[in-house]
Coordinates of C-alpha atoms and ligand atoms in Angstrom, one line a residue:
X808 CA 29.3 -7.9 -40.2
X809 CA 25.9 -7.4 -38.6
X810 CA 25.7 -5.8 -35.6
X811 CA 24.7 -8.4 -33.1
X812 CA 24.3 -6.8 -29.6
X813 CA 21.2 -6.8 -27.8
X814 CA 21.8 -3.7 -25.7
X815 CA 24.7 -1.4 -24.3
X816 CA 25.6 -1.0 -21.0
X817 CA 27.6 2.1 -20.0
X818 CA 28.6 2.4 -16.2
X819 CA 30.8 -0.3 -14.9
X820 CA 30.5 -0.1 -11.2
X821 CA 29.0 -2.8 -9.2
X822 CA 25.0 -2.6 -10.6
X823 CA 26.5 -1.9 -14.4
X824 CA 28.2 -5.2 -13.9
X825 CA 25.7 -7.1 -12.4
X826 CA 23.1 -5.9 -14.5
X827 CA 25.4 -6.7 -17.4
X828 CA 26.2 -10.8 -15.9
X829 CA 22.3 -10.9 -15.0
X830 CA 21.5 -9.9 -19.2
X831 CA 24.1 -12.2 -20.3
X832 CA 22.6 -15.7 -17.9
X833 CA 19.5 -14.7 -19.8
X834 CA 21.0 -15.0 -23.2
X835 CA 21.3 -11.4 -24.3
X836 CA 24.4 -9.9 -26.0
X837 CA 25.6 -7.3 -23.9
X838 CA 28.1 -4.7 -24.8
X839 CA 29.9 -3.0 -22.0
X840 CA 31.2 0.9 -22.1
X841 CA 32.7 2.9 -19.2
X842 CA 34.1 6.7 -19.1
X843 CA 37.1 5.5 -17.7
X844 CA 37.3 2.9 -20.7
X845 CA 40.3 0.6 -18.8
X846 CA 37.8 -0.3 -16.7
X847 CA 35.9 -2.1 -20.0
X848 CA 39.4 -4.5 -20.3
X849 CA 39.0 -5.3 -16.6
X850 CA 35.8 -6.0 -16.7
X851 CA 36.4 -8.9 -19.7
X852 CA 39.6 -10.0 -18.2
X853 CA 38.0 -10.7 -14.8
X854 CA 34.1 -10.8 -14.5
X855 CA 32.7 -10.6 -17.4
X856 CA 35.7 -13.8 -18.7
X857 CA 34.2 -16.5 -20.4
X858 CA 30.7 -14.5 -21.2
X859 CA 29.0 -13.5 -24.5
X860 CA 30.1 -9.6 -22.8
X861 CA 31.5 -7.3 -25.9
X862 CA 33.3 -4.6 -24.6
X863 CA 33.9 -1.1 -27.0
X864 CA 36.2 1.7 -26.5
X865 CA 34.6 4.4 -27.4
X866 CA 30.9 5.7 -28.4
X867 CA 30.6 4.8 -32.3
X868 CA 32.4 1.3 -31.6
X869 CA 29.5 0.7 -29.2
X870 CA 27.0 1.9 -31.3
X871 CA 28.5 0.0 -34.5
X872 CA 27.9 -3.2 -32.2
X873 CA 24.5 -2.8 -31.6
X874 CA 21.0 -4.1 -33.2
X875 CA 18.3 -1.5 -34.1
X876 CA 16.1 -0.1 -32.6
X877 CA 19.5 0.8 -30.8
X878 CA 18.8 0.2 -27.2
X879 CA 21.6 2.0 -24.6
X880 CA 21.3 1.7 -20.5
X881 CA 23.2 4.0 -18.6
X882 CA 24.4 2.9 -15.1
X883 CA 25.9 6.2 -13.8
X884 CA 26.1 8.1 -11.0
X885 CA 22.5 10.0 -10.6
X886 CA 22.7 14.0 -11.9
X887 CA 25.0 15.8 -14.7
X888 CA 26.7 12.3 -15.4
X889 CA 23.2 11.5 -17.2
X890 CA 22.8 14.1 -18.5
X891 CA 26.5 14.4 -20.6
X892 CA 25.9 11.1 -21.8
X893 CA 23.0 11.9 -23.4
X894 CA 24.7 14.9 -25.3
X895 CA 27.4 12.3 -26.3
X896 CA 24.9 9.2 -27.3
X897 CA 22.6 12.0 -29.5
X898 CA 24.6 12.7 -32.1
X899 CA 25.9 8.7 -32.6
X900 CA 21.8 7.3 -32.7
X901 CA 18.9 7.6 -34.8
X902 CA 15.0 8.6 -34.7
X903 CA 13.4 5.2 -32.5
X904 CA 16.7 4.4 -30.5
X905 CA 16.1 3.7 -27.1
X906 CA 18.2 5.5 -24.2
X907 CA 17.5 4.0 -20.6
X908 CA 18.9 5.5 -17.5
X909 CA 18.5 2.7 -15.0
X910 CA 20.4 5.0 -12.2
X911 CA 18.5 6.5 -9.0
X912 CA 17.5 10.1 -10.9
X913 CA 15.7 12.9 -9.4
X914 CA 11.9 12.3 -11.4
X915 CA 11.8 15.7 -12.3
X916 CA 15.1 15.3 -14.8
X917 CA 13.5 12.4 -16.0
X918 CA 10.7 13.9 -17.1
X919 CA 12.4 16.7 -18.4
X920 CA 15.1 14.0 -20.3
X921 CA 12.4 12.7 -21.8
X922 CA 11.1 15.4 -23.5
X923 CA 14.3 16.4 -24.3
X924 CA 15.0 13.3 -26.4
X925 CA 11.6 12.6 -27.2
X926 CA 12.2 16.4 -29.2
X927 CA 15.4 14.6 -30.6
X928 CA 12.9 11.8 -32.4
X929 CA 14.8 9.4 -29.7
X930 CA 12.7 7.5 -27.4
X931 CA 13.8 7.6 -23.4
X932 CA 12.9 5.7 -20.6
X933 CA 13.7 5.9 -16.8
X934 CA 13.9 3.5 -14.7
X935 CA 14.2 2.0 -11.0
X936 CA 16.3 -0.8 -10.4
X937 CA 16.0 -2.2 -6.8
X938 CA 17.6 -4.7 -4.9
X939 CA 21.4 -3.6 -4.3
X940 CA 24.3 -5.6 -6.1
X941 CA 22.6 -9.3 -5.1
X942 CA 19.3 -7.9 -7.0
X943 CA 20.9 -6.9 -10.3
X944 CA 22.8 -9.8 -10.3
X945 CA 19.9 -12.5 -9.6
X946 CA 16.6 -10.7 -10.2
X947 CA 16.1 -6.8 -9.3
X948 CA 12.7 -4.9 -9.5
X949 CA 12.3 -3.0 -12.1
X950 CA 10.0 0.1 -12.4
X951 CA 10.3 1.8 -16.2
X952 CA 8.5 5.0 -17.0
X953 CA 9.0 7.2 -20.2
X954 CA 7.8 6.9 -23.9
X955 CA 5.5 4.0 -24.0
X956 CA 6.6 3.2 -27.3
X957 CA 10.1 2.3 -26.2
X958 CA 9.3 -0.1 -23.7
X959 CA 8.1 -2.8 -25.8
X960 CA 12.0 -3.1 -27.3
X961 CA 13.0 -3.3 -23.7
X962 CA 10.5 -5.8 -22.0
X963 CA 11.5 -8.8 -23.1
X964 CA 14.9 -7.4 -21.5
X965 CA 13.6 -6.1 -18.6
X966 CA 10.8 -8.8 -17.5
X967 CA 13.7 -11.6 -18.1
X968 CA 16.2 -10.5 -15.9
X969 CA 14.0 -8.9 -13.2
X970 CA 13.1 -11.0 -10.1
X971 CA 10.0 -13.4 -10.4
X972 CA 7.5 -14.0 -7.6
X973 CA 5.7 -17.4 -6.7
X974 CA 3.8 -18.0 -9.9
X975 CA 6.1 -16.8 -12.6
X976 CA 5.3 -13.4 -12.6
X977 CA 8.4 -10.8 -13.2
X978 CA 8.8 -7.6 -10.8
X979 CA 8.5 -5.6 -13.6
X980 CA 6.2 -3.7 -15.8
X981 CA 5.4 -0.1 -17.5
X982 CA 4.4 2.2 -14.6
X983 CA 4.0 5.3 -17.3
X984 CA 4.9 7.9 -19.0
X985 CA 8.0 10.6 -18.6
X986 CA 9.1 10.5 -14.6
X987 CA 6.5 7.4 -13.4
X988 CA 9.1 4.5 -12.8
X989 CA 11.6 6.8 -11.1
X990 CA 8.9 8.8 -9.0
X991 CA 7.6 5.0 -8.0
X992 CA 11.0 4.4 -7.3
X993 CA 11.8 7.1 -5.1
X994 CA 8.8 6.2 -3.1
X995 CA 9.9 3.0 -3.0
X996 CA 12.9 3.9 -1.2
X997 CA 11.2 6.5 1.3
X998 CA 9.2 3.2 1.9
X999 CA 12.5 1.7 2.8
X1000 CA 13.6 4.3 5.2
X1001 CA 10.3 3.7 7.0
X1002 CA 10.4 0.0 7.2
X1003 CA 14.4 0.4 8.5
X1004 CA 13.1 3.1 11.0
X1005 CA 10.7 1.0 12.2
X1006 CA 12.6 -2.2 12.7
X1007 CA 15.2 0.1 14.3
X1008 CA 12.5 1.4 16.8
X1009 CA 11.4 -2.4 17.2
X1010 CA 14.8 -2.9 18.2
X1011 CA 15.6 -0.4 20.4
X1012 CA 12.5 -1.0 22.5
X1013 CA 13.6 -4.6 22.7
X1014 CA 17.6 -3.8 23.5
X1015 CA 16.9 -0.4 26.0
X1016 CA 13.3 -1.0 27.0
X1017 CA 13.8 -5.2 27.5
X1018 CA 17.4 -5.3 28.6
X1019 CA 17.8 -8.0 25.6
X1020 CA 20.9 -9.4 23.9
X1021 CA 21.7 -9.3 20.2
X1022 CA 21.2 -13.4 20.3
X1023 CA 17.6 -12.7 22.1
X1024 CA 16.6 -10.4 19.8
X1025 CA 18.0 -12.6 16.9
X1026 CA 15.8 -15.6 17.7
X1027 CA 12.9 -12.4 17.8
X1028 CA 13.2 -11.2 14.8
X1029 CA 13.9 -14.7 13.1
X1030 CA 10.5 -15.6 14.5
X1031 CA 9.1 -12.3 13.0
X1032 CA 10.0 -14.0 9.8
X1033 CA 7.9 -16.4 9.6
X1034 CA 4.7 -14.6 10.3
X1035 CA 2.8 -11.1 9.0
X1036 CA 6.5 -9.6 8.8
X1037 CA 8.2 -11.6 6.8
X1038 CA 10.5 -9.7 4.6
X1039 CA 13.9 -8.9 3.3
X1040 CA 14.5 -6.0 5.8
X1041 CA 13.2 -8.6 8.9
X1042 CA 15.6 -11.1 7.3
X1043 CA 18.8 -9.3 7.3
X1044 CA 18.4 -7.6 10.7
X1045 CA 18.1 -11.0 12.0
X1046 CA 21.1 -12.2 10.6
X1047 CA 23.1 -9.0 11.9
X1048 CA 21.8 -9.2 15.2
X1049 CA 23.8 -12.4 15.2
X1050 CA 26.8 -11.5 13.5
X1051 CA 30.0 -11.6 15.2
X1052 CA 33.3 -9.4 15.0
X1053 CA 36.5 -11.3 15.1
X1054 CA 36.3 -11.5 18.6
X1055 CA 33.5 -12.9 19.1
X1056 CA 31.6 -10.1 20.4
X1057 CA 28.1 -8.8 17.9
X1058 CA 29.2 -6.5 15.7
X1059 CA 26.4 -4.7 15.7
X1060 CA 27.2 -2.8 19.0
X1061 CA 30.4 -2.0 17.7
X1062 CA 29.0 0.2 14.8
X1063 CA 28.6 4.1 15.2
X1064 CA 25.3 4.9 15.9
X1065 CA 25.0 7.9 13.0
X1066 CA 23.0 7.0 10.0
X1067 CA 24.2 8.0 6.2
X1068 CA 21.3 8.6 3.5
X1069 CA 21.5 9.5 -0.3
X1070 CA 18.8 11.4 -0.5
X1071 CA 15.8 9.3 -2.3
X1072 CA 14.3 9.6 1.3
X1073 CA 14.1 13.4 1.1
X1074 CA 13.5 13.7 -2.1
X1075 CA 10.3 11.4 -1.0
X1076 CA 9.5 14.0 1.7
X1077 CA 10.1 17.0 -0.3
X1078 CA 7.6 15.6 -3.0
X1079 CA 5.2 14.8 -0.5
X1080 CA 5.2 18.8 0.8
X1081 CA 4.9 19.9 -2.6
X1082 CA 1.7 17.9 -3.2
X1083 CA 0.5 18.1 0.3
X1084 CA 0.5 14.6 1.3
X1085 CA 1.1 13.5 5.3
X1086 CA 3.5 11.1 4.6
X1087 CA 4.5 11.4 8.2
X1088 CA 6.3 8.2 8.8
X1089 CA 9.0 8.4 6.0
X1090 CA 9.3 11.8 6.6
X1091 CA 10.2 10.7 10.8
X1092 CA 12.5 8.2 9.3
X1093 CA 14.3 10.9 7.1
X1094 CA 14.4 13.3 10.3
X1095 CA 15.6 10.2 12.5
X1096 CA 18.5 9.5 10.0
X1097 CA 19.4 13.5 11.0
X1098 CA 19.1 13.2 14.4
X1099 CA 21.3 10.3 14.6
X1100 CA 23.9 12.0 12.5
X1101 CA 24.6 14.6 15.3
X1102 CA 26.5 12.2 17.7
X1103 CA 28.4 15.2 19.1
X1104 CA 25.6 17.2 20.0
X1105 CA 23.6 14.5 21.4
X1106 CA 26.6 13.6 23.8
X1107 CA 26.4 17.0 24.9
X1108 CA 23.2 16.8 25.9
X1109 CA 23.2 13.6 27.1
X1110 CA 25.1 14.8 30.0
X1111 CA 22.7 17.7 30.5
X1112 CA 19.4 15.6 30.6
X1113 CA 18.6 12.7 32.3
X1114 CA 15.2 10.7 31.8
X1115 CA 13.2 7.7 33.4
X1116 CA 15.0 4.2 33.5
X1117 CA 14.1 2.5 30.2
X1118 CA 13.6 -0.7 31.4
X1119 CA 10.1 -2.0 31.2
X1120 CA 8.2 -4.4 33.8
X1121 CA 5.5 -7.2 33.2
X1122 CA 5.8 -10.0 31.0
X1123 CA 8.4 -9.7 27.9
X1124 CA 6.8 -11.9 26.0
X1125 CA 3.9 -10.4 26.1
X1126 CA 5.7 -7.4 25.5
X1127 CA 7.6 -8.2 22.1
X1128 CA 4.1 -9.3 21.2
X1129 CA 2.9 -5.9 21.2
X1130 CA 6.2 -4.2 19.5
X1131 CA 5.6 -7.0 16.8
X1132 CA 2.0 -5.9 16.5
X1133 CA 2.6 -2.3 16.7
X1134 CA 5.4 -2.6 13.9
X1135 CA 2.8 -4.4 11.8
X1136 CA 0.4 -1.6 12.4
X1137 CA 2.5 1.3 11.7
X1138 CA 3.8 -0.6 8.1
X1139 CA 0.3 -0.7 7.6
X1140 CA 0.3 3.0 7.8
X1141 CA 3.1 3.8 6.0
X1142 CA 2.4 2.0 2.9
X1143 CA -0.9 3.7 3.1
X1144 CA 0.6 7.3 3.4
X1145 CA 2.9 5.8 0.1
X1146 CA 0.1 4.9 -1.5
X1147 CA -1.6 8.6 -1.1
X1148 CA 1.7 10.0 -2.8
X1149 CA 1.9 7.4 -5.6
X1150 CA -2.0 8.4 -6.0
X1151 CA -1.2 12.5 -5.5
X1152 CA 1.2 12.2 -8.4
X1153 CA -0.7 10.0 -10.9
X1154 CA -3.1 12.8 -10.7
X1155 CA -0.7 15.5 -10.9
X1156 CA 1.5 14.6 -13.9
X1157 CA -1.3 12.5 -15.3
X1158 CA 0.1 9.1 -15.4
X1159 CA -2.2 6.1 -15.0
X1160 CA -0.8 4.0 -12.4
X1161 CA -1.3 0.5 -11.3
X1162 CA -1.2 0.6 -8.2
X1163 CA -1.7 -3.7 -7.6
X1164 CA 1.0 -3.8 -10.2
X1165 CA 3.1 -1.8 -8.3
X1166 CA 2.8 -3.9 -5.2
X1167 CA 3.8 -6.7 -7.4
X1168 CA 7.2 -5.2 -8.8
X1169 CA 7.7 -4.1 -4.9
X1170 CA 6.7 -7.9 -4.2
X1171 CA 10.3 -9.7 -4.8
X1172 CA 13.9 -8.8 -6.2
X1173 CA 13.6 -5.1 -4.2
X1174 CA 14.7 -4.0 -0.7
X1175 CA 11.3 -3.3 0.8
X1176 CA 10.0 -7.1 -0.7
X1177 CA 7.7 -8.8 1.6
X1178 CA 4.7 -10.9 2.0
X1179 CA 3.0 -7.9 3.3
X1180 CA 3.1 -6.7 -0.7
X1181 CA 1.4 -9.5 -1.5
X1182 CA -1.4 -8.8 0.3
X1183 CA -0.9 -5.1 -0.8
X1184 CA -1.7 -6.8 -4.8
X1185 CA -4.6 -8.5 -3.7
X1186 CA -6.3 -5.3 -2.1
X1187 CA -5.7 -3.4 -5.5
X1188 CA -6.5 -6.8 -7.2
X1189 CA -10.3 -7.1 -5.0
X1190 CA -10.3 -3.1 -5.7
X1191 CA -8.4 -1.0 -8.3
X1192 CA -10.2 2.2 -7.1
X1193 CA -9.6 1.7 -3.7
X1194 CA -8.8 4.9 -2.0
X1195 CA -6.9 4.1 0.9
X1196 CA -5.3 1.1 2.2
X1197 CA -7.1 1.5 5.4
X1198 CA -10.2 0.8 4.1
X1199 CA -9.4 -2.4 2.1
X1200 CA -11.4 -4.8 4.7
X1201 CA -7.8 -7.2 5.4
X1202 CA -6.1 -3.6 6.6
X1203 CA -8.9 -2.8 8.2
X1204 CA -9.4 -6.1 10.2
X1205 CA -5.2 -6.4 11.0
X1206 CA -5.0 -2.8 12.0
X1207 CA -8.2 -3.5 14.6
X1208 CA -6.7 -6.4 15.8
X1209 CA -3.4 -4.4 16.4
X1210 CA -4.5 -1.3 17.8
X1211 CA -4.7 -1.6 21.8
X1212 CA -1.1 -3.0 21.3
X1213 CA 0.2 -0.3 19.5
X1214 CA -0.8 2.6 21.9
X1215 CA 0.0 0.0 24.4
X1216 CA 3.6 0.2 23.0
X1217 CA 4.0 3.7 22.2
X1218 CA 2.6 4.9 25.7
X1219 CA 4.8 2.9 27.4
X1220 CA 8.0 4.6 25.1
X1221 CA 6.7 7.8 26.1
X1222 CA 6.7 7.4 29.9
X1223 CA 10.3 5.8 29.6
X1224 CA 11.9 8.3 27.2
X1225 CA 12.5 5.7 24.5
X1226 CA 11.8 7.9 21.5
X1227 CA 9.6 6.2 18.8
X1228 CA 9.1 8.5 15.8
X1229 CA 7.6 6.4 13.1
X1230 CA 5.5 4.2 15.7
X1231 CA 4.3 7.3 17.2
X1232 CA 3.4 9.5 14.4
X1233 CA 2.0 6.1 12.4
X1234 CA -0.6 6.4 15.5
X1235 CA -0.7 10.1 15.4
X1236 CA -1.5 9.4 11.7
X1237 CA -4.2 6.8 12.5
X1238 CA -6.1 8.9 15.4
X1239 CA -6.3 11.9 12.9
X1240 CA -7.6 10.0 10.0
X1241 CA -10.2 8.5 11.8
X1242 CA -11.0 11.1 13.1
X1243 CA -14.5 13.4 11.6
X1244 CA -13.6 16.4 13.6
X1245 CA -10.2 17.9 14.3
X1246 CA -9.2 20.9 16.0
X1247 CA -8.6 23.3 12.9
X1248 CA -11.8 25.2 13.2
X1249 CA -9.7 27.1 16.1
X1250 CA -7.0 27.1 13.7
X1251 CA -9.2 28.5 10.6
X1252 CA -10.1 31.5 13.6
X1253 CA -6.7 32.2 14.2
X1254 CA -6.0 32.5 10.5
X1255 CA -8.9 35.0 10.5
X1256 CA -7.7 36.5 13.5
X1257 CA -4.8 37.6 12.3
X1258 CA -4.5 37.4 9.0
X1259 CA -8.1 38.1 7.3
X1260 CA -7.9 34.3 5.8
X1261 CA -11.6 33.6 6.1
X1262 CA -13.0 30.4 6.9
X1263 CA -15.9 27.9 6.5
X1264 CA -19.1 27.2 8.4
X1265 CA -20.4 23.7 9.1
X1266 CA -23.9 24.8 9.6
X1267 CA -23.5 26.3 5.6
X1268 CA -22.5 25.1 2.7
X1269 CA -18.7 24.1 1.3
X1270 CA -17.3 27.0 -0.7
X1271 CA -19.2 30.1 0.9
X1272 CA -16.2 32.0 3.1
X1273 CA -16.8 34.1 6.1
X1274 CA -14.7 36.8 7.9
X1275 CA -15.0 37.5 11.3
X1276 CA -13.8 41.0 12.8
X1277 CA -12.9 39.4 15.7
X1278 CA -11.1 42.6 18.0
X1279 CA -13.9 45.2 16.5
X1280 CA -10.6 47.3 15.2
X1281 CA -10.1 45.6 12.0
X1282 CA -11.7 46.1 8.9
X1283 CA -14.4 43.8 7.1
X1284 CA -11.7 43.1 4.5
X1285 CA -11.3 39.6 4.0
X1286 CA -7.2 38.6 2.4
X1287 CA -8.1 36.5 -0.6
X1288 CA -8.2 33.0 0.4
X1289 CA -5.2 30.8 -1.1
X1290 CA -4.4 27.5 -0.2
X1291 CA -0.8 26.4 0.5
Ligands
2AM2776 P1 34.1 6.1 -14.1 O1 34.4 4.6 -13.8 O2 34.7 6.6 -15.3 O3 34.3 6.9 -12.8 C1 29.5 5.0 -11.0 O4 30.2 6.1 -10.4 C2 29.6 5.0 -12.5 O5 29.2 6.3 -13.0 C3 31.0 4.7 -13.0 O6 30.9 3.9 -14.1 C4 31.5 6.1 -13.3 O7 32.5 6.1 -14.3 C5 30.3 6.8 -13.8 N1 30.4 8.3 -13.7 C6 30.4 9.0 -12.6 N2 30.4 10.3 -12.8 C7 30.5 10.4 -14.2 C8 30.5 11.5 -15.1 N3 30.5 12.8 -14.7 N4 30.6 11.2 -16.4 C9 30.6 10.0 -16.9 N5 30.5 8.9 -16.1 C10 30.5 9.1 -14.7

């Protein structure tokens, strides 16, 4: 018989599944493998019942289902998991078979996977798959990288199942070679910490600062949603802030106050450091997560340190105005600072990104989806060599039109000890960028001070390095200068 399977599908947790159901509505043969191969019955016996869905036991059954080129996604946990299969699918497939890991993977193994298999005569591709279980079952975003001559056996896959926005147009295409869809990926969810952090900020201004309810801030935030800020993250905290526990009460007071993370968020920051980019807000949001997570010690001091009553006077609908405004703002910011990564690592590993294509896969199906990625597409779109967000002239004009808000907001955190991170250092961001002159000539002199680390002149030329002895004891001997 001739093998009629589209594609193979090993992991059978919730996002194998889905992605499995989402292939099969879309008329591809999908055949399902698991480690733990019982779970392949259950899977046919309950969710997969009544599909096209083959299931196989074993490695060569799987492969003995499948079309050629032979194309196999893994859905497995992130890490050795990947890497084992990889060992185990080699010797079963042939030069041009296609192995996709659509898991949340570290860039760096993908790029390193995909030379392995590339040296194997294999093709590889990594992906990003965004949107949680709802996302892979209806329409994810889909970010592939790796060898470009795989994904053309995978995009009529890919592009069919992924989400579509207004005109058609799928969440999904190549972002580039070796480690491009899951670095674009892991930004993508460092973007996502920010936006939560922000909202969270938003939130707690309104609950400590405003005295309001969970209702209150529901009809807030549902209002939000129909403006600048309309998005998935704006979407869903409205509907928590509404949500009741069985008795009645919001359950969102009820919940422990200490925030879990995966890592993608500090695998964002730790990028970021390598390739010196200030990506200050998502790295705030990663730091807030940590803060949150010591509950004990922060009830300990909490009984040691008392600060200004929280609650704000004046007008509080002028107020929310201003959080909404400053939110907006700091987003702005954020994406921007994303943007400078995504940018930072094209450059780096070489890949040639599209950065209004981006937008558009980030644009629907994915957690950070919003309108505000539209207009993300369009600035790329007007400008594919724009530099920074900031100076696309829509930015530009909403972050104006923003601003007195914003410090408005984050002055009035300060003097009542509501901490703001990410709306604070967005603004921090903003003054410094703006900004032609910054304090680090006194910071050059201290580096020469002490350490001999030369600096540069602005009444000479960039490039020519001067050493100062600045004490008359030490030598003229300049340290080489090296940048960090
Ligand atoms: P399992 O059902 O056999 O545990 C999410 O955890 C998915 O990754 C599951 O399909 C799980 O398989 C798989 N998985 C996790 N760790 C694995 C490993 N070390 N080797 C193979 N599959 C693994």
């Amino acid at each position: 018989m001739e093998p009629k399977a589209d594609i193979a599908v090993i992991g059978l947790a919730v996002m194998g599944q889905n992605l499995i159901l989402n292939m099969n509505d879309h008329g591809f043969t999908v055949v399902a493998y698991n480690r733990t191969v019982s779970k392949v019955d259950e899977f046919l016996a309950n969710e997969a019942k009544g599909t096209r869905v083959l299931g196989a036991h074993s490695i060569p059954e799987m492969v003995s289902l499948l079309k050629r080129p032979r194309r196999v996604m893994l859905m497995v946990k992130a890490g050795k998991a990947v890497d084992e299969f990889i060992e185990q699918l080699l010797p079963h497939l042939e030069p041009g078979d296609i192995i996709i890991d659509g898991g949340n993977s570290l860039y760096q193994d993908t790029m390193r996977r995909t030379a392995y298999v590339e040296s194997k005569g294999l093709l590889y591709i990594g992906t990003g798959v965004s949107g949680g279980e709802e996302g892979a079952r209806r329409g994810p975003s889909i970010m592939p990288g790796g060898s470009p001559a795989a994904w053309p056996h995978v995009k009529p896959i890919f592009q069919a199942i992924a989400a579509k926005v207004a005109d058609g147009s799928p969440c999904c295409d190549w972002v580039g070679e070796n480690g491009a869809g899951h670095f674009v990926k892991m930004t993508h969810n460092g973007i996502e910490y920010g936006d939560m952090q922000l909202i969270c900020e938003a939130y707690h201004l309104m609950k400590d600062g405003l005295g309001m309810t969970p209702d209150e801030m529901h009809q807030v935030f549902a209002e939000w949603n129909k403006g600048e800020l309309d998005s998935y993250l704006i979407e869903i905290t409205r509907d928590i802030l509404a949500f009741k526990d069985d008795d009645g009460a919001p359950l969102v007071d009820k919940i422990l106050d200490t925030a879990g993370q995966k890592g993608t968020g500090k695998w964002t920051v730790i990028a970021s450091q390598e390739m010196g980019i200030p990506i200050t807000l998502i790295a705030e949001a990663v730091y807030s997560r940590c803060i949150s997570a010591m509950k004990d010690e922060r009830v300990i001091a909490s009984q040691h340190f008392s600060g200004p009553k929280p609650r704000i006077a004046g007008d509080r609908q002028t107020f929310i105005n201003d959080i909404r405004k400053a939110l907006y703002a700091s987003k702005i910011i954020s994406y921007t600072q994303g943007y400078m990564l995504l940018r930072a690592a094209a450059q780096e590993y070489k890949w040639n990104l599209n950065y209004g294509g981006i937008a558009l896969m980030w644009r629907g199906g994915c957690i950070i989806r919003s309108v505000f990625l539209g207009k993300i597409k369009e600035a790329f779109d007007k400008n594919p060599q724009l530099t920074s967000l900031l100076l696309d002239p829509f930015f530009k004009k909403e972050i104006k039109r923003c601003a007195s808000s914003w410090r408005k907001v984050v002055a009035t955190a300060v003097r009542k000890g509501i901490p703001v991170p990410a709306f604070s250092t967005a603004l921090a961001f903003f003054d410094a960028f703006r900004s032609e002159r910054l304090p680090a000539n006194l910071l050059q002199a201290q580096r020469d001070y002490f350490g001999a680390h030369t600096y540069e002149r602005v009444d000479k030329p960039r490039g020519q390095f001067f050493h100062t002895n600045w004490t008359g004891r030490g030598g003229t001997t300049s340290a080489s200068t090296y940048t960090v």
